[in-house]
PDB file of C-alpha atoms in Angstrom:
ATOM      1  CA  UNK A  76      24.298 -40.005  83.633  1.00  0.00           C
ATOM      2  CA  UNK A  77      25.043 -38.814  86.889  1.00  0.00           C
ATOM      3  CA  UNK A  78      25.951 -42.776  88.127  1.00  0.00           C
ATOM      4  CA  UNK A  79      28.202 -43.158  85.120  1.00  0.00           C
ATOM      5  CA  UNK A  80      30.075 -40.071  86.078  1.00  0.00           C
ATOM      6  CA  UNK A  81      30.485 -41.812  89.244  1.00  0.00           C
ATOM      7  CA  UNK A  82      28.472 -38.932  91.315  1.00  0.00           C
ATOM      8  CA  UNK A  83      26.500 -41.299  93.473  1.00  0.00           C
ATOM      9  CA  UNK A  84      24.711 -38.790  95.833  1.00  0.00           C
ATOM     10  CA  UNK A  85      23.525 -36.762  92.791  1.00  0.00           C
ATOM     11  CA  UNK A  86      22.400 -40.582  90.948  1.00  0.00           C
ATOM     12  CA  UNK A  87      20.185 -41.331  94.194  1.00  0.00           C
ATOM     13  CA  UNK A  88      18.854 -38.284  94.599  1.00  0.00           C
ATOM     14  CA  UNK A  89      17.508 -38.149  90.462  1.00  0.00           C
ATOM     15  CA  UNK A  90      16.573 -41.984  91.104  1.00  0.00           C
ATOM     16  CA  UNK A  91      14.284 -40.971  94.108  1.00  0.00           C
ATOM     17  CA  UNK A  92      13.137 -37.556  92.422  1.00  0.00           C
ATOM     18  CA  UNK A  93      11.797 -39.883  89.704  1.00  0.00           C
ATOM     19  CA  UNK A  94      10.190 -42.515  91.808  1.00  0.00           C
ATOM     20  CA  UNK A  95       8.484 -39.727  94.247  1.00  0.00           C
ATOM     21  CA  UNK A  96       6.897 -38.722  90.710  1.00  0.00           C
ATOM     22  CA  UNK A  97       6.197 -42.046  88.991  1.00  0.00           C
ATOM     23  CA  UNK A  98       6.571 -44.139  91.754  1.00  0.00           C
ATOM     24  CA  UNK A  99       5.600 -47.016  89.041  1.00  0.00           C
ATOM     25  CA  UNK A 100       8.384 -46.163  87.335  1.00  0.00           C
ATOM     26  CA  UNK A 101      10.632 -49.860  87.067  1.00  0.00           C
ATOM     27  CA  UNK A 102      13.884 -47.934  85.306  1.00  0.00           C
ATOM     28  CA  UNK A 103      14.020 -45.204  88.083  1.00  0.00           C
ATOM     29  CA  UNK A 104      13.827 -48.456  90.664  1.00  0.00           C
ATOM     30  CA  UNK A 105      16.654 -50.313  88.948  1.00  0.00           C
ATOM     31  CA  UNK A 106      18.565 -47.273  88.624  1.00  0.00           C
ATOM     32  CA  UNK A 107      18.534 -46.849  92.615  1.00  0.00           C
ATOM     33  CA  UNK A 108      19.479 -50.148  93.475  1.00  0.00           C
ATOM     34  CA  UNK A 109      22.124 -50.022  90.926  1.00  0.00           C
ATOM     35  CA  UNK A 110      23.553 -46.784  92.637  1.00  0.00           C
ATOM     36  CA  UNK A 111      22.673 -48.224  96.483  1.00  0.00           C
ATOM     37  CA  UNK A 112      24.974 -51.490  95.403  1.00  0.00           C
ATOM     38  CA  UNK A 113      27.827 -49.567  93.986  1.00  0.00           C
ATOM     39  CA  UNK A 114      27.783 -47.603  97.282  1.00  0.00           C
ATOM     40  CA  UNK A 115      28.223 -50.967  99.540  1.00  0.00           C
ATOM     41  CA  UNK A 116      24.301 -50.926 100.318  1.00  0.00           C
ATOM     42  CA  UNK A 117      23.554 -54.259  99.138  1.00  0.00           C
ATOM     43  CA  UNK A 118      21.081 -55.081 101.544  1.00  0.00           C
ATOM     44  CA  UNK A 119      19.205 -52.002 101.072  1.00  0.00           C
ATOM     45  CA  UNK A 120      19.270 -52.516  97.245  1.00  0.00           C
ATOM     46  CA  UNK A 121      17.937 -56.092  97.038  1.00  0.00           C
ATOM     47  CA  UNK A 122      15.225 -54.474  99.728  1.00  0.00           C
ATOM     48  CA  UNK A 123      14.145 -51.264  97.607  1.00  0.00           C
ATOM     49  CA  UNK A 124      13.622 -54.154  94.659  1.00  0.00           C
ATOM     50  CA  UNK A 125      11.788 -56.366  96.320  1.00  0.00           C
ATOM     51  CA  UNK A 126       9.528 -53.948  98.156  1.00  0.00           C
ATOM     52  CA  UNK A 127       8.765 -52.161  94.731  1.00  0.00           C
ATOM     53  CA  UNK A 128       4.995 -52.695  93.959  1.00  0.00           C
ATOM     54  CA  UNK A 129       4.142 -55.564  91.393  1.00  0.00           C
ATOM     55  CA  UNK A 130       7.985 -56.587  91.524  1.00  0.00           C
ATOM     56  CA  UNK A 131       6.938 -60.513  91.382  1.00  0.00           C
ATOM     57  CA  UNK A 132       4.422 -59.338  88.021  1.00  0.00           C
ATOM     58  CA  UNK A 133       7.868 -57.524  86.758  1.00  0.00           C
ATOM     59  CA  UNK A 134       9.600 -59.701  84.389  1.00  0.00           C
ATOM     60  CA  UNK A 135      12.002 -57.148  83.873  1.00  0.00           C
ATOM     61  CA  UNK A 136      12.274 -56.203  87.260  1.00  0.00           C
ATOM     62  CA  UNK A 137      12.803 -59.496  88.639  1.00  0.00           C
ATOM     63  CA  UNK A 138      15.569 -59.795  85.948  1.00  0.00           C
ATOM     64  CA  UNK A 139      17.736 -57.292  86.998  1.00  0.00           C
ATOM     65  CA  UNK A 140      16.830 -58.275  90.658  1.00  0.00           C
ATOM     66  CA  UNK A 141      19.050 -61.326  89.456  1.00  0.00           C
ATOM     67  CA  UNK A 142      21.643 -59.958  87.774  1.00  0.00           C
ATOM     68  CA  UNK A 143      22.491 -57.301  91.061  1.00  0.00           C
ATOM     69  CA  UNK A 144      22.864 -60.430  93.340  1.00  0.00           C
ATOM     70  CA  UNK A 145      25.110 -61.819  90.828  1.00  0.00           C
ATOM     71  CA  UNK A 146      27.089 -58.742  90.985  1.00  0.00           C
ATOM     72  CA  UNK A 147      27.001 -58.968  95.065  1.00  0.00           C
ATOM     73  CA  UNK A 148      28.340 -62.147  93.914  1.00  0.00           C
ATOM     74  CA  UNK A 149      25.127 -64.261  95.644  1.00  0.00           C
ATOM     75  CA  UNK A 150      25.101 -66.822  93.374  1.00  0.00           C
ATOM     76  CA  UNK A 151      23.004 -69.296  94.599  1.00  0.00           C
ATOM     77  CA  UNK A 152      19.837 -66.832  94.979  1.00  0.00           C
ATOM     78  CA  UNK A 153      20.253 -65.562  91.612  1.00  0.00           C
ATOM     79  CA  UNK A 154      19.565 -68.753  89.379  1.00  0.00           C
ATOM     80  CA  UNK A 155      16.744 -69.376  92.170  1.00  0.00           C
ATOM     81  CA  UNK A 156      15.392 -66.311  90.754  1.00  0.00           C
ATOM     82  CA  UNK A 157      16.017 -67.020  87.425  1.00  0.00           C
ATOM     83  CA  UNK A 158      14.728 -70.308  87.136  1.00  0.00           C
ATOM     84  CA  UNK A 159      11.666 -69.253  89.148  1.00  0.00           C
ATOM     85  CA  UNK A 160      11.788 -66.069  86.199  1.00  0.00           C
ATOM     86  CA  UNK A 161      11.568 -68.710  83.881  1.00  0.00           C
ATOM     87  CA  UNK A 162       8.756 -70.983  85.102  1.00  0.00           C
ATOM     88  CA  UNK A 163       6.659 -67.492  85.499  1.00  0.00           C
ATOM     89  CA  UNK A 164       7.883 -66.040  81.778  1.00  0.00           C
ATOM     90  CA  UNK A 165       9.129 -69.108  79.875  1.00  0.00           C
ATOM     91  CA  UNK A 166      11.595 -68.380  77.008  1.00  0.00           C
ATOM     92  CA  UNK A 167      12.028 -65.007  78.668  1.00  0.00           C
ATOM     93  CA  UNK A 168      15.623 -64.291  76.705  1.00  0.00           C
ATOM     94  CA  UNK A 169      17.398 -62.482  79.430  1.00  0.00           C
ATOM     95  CA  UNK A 170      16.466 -64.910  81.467  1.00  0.00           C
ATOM     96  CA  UNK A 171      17.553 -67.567  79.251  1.00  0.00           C
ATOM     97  CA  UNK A 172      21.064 -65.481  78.533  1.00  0.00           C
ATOM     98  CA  UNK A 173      21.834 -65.009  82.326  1.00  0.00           C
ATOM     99  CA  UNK A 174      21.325 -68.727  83.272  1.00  0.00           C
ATOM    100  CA  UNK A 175      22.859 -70.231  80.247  1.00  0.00           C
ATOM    101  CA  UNK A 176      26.101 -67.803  81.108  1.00  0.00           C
ATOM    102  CA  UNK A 177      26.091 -68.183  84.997  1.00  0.00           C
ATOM    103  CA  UNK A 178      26.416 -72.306  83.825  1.00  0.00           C
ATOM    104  CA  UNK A 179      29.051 -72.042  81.625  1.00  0.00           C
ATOM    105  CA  UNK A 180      30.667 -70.458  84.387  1.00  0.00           C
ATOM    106  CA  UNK A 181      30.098 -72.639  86.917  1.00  0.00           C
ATOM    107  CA  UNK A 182      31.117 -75.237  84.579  1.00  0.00           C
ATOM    108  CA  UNK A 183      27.698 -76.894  84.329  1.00  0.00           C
ATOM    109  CA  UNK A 184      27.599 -77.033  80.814  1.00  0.00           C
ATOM    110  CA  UNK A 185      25.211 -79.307  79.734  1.00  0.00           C
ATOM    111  CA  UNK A 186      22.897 -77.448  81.612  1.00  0.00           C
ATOM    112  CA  UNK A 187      24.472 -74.073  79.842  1.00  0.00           C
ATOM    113  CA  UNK A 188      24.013 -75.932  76.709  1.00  0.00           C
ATOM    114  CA  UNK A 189      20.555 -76.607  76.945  1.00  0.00           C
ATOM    115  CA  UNK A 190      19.713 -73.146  78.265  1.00  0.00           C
ATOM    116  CA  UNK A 191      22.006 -71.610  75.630  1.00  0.00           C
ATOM    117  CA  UNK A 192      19.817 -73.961  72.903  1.00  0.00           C
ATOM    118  CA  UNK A 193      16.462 -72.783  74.476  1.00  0.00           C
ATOM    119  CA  UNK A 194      17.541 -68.924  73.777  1.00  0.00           C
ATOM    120  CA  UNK A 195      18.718 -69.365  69.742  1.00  0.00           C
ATOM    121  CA  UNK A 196      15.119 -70.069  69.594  1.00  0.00           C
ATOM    122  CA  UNK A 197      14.364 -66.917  70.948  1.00  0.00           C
ATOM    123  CA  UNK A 198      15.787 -65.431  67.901  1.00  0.00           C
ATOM    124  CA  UNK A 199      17.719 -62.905  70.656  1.00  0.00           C
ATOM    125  CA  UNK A 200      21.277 -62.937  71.743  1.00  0.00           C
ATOM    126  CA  UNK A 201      22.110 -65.176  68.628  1.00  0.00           C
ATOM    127  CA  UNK A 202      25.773 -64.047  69.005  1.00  0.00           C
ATOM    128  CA  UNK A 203      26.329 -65.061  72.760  1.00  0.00           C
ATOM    129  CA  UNK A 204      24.358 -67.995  72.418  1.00  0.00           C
ATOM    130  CA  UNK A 205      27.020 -69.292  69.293  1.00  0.00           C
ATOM    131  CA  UNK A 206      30.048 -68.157  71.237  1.00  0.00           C
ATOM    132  CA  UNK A 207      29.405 -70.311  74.509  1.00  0.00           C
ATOM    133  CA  UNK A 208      27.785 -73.375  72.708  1.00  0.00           C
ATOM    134  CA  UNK A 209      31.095 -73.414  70.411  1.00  0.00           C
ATOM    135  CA  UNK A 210      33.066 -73.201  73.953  1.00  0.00           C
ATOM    136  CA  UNK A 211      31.479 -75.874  75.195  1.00  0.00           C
ATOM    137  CA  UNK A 212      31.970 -77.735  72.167  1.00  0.00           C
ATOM    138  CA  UNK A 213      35.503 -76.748  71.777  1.00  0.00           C
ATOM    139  CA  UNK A 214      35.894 -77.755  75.842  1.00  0.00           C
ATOM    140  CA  UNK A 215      34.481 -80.854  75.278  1.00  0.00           C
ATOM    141  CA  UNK A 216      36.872 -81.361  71.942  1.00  0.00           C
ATOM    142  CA  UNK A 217      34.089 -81.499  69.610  1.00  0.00           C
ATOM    143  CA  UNK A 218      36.316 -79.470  67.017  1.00  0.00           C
ATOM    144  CA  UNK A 219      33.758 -79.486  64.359  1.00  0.00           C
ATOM    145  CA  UNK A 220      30.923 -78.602  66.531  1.00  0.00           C
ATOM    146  CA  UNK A 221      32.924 -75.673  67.571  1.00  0.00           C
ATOM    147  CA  UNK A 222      34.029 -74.264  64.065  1.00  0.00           C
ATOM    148  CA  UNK A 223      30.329 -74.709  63.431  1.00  0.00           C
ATOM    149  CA  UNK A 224      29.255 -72.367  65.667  1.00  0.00           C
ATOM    150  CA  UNK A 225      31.916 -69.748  65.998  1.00  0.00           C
ATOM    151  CA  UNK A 226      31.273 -69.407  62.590  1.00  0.00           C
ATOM    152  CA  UNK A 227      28.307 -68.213  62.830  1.00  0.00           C
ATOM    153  CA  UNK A 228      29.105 -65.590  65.408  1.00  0.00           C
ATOM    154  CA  UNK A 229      29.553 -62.809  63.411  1.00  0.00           C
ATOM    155  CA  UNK A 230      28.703 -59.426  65.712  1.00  0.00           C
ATOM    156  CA  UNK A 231      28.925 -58.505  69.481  1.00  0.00           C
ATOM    157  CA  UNK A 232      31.249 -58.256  71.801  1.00  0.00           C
ATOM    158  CA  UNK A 233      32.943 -61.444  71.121  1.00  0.00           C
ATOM    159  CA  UNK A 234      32.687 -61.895  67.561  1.00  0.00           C
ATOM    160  CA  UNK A 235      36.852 -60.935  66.960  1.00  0.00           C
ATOM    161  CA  UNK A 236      37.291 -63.596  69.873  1.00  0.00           C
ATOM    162  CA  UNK A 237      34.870 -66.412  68.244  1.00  0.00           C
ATOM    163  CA  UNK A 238      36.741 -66.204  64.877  1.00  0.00           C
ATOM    164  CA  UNK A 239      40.464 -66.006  66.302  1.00  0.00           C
ATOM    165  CA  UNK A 240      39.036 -69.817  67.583  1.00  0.00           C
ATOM    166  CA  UNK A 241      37.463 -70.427  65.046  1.00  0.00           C
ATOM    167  CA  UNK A 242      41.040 -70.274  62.852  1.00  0.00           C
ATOM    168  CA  UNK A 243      42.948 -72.127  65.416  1.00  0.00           C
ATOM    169  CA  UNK A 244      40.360 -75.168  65.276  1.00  0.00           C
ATOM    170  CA  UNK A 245      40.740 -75.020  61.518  1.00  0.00           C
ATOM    171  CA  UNK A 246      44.833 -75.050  61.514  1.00  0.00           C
ATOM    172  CA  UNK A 247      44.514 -77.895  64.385  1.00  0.00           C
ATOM    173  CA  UNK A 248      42.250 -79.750  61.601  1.00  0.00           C
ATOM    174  CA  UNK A 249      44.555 -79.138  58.761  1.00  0.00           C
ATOM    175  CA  UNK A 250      43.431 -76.736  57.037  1.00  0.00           C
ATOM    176  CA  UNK A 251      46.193 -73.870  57.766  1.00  0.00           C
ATOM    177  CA  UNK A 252      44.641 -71.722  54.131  1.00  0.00           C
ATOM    178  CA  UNK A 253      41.272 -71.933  55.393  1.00  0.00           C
ATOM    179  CA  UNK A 254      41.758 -70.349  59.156  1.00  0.00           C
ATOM    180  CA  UNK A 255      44.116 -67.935  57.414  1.00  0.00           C
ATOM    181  CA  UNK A 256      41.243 -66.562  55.033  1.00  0.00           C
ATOM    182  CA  UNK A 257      38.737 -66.771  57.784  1.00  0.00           C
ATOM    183  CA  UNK A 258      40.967 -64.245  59.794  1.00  0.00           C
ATOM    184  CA  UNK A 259      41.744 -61.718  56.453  1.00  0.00           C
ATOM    185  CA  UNK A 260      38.108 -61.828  55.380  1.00  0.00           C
ATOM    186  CA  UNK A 261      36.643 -60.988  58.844  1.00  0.00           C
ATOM    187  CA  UNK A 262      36.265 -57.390  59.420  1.00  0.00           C
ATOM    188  CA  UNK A 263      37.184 -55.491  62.025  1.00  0.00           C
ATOM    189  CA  UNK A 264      35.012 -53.166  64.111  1.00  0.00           C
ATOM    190  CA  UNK A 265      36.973 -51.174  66.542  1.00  0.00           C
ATOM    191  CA  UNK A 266      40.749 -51.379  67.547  1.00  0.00           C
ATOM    192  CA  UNK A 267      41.015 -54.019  69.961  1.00  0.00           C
ATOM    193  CA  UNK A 268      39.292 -56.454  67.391  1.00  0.00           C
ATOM    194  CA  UNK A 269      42.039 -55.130  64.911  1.00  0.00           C
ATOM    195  CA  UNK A 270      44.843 -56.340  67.121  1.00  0.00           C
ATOM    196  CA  UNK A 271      43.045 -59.632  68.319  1.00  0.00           C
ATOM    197  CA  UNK A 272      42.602 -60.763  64.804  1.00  0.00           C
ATOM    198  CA  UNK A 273      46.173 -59.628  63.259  1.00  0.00           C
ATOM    199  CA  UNK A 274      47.693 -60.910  66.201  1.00  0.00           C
ATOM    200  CA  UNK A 275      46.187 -64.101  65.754  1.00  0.00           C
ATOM    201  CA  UNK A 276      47.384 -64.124  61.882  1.00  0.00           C
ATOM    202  CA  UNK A 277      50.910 -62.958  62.687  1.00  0.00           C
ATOM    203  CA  UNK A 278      50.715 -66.460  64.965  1.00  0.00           C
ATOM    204  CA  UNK A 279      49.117 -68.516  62.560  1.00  0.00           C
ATOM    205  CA  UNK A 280      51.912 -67.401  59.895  1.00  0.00           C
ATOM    206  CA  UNK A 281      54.545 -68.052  62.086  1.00  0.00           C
ATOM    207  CA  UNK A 282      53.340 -71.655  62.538  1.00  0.00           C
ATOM    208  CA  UNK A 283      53.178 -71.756  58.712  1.00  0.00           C
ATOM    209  CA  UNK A 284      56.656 -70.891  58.669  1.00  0.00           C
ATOM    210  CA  UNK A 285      55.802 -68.201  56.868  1.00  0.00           C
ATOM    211  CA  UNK A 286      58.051 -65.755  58.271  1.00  0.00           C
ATOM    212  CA  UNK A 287      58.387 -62.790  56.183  1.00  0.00           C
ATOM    213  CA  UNK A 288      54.700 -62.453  55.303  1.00  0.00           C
ATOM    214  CA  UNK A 289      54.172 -62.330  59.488  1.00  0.00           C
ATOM    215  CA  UNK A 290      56.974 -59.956  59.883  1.00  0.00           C
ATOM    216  CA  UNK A 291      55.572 -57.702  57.193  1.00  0.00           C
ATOM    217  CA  UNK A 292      51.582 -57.733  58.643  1.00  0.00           C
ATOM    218  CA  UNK A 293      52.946 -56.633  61.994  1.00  0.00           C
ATOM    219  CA  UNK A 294      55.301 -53.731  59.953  1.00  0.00           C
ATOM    220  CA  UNK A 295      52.028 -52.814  58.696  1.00  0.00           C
ATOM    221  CA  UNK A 296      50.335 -52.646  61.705  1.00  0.00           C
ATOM    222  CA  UNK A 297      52.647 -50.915  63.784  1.00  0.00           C
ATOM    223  CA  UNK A 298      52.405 -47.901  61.312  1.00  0.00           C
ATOM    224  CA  UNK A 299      49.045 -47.322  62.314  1.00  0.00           C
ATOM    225  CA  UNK A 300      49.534 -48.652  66.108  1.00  0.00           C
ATOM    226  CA  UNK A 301      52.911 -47.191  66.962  1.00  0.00           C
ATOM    227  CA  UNK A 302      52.464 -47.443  70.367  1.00  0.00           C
ATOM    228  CA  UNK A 303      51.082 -50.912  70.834  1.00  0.00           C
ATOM    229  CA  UNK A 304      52.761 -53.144  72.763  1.00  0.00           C
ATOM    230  CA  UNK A 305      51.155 -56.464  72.007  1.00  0.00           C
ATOM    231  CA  UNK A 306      52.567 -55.635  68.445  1.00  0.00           C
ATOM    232  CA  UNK A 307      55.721 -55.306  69.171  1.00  0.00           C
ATOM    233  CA  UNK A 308      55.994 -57.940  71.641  1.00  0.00           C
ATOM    234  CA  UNK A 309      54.782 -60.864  68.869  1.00  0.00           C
ATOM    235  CA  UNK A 310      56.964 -59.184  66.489  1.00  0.00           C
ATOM    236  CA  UNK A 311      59.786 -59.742  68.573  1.00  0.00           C
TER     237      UNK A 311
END
């Protein structure tokens, strides 16, 4: 609580209250390093992890030992980690996740791919797995491919974003109805999904000619978001 409140003084001093009583305990360790990195201790954060007892029998551990020197932007160490992660806990899904994401990004992707593949049969992180194999699919112009599997994303973070593609791929394959239902019939979790997806219908009935109908949705809309400015800008 304390580190998300940004008090990082009172964060280290709960973190090392809790280790000095469960010294075992792997959350209280994380949380430390978490807090020492934020302050500009990176050294001393990768250390504390390290150092902690069992930390190469940690799965976990070793895990977010990963994703910290990603943060510290040390790239190179971290999928060493990982991949050594993954030779001690194969199919480890965070693992998997991390690896198949730090690939895409690097712009490896048939190594992302195959990562990405390797964690759907996990049965974990369905949704991220279907939104970066449709991007590489989609990068690689495999249109199908990519309506395939943006399709299927259908919760998380990036679920409004994976079906706003998805209808664009459709119009670009003729089939303007279709990525125009797929938008309507997708529902919207939280406000900036709202505004992602009617956006992306205002658009798609513009390039339908369809003039009025877009005019009217982003009436609509601004009644309930009188203040947005992405509105008002693509009604303009």
């Amino acid at each position: 609580m304390a580190l998300s409140n940004g008090d990082l003084q009172v964060a280290l001093d709960e973190s090392e209250r809790a280790l000095t009583l469960r010294p075992d305990w792997a959350e209280a360790a994380v949380l430390r390093a978490r807090v020492l990195i934020v302050d500009g201790r990176s050294e001393e954060a990768m250390s504390s992890l390290q150092d902690w007892p069992g930390f190469r029998d940690n799965a976990r551990l070793r895990l977010e030992f990963a994703i910290l020197q990603l943060a510290v932007e040390r790239v190179e160490e971290a999928r060493l980690e990982l991949e050594l992660l993954l030779a001690d806990f194969p199919r480890m899904p965070g693992a998997l996740r991390t690896l198949g994401l730090l690939e895409f990004q690097a712009g490896n992707y048939q190594l992302a791919e195959r990562y990405l593949i390797e964690l759907i049969g996990t049965g974990q992180y369905m949704a991220d797995a279907m939104f970066y194999l449709g991007s590489i699919a989609e990068i690689q112009n495999d249109l199908d491919g990519a309506a395939s599997f943006y399709a299927r994303v259908t919760g998380g973070a990036n679920a409004a974003a994976a079906r706003v593609r998805l209808a664009l791929i459709l119009y670009r394959l003729g089939d303007p109805e279709k990525a125009l239902r797929s938008l309507e019939l997708f529902p919207a979790t939280d406000m900036a999904s709202t505004l992602q997806l009617v956006n992306a219908r205002g658009e798609l009935l513009m390039r339908m000619q369809r003039y009025d109908e877009a005019l009217a949705l982003y009436d609509a809309e601004l009644q309930r978001y009188p203040d947005e400015q992405s509105l008002r800008y693509s009604r303009a």
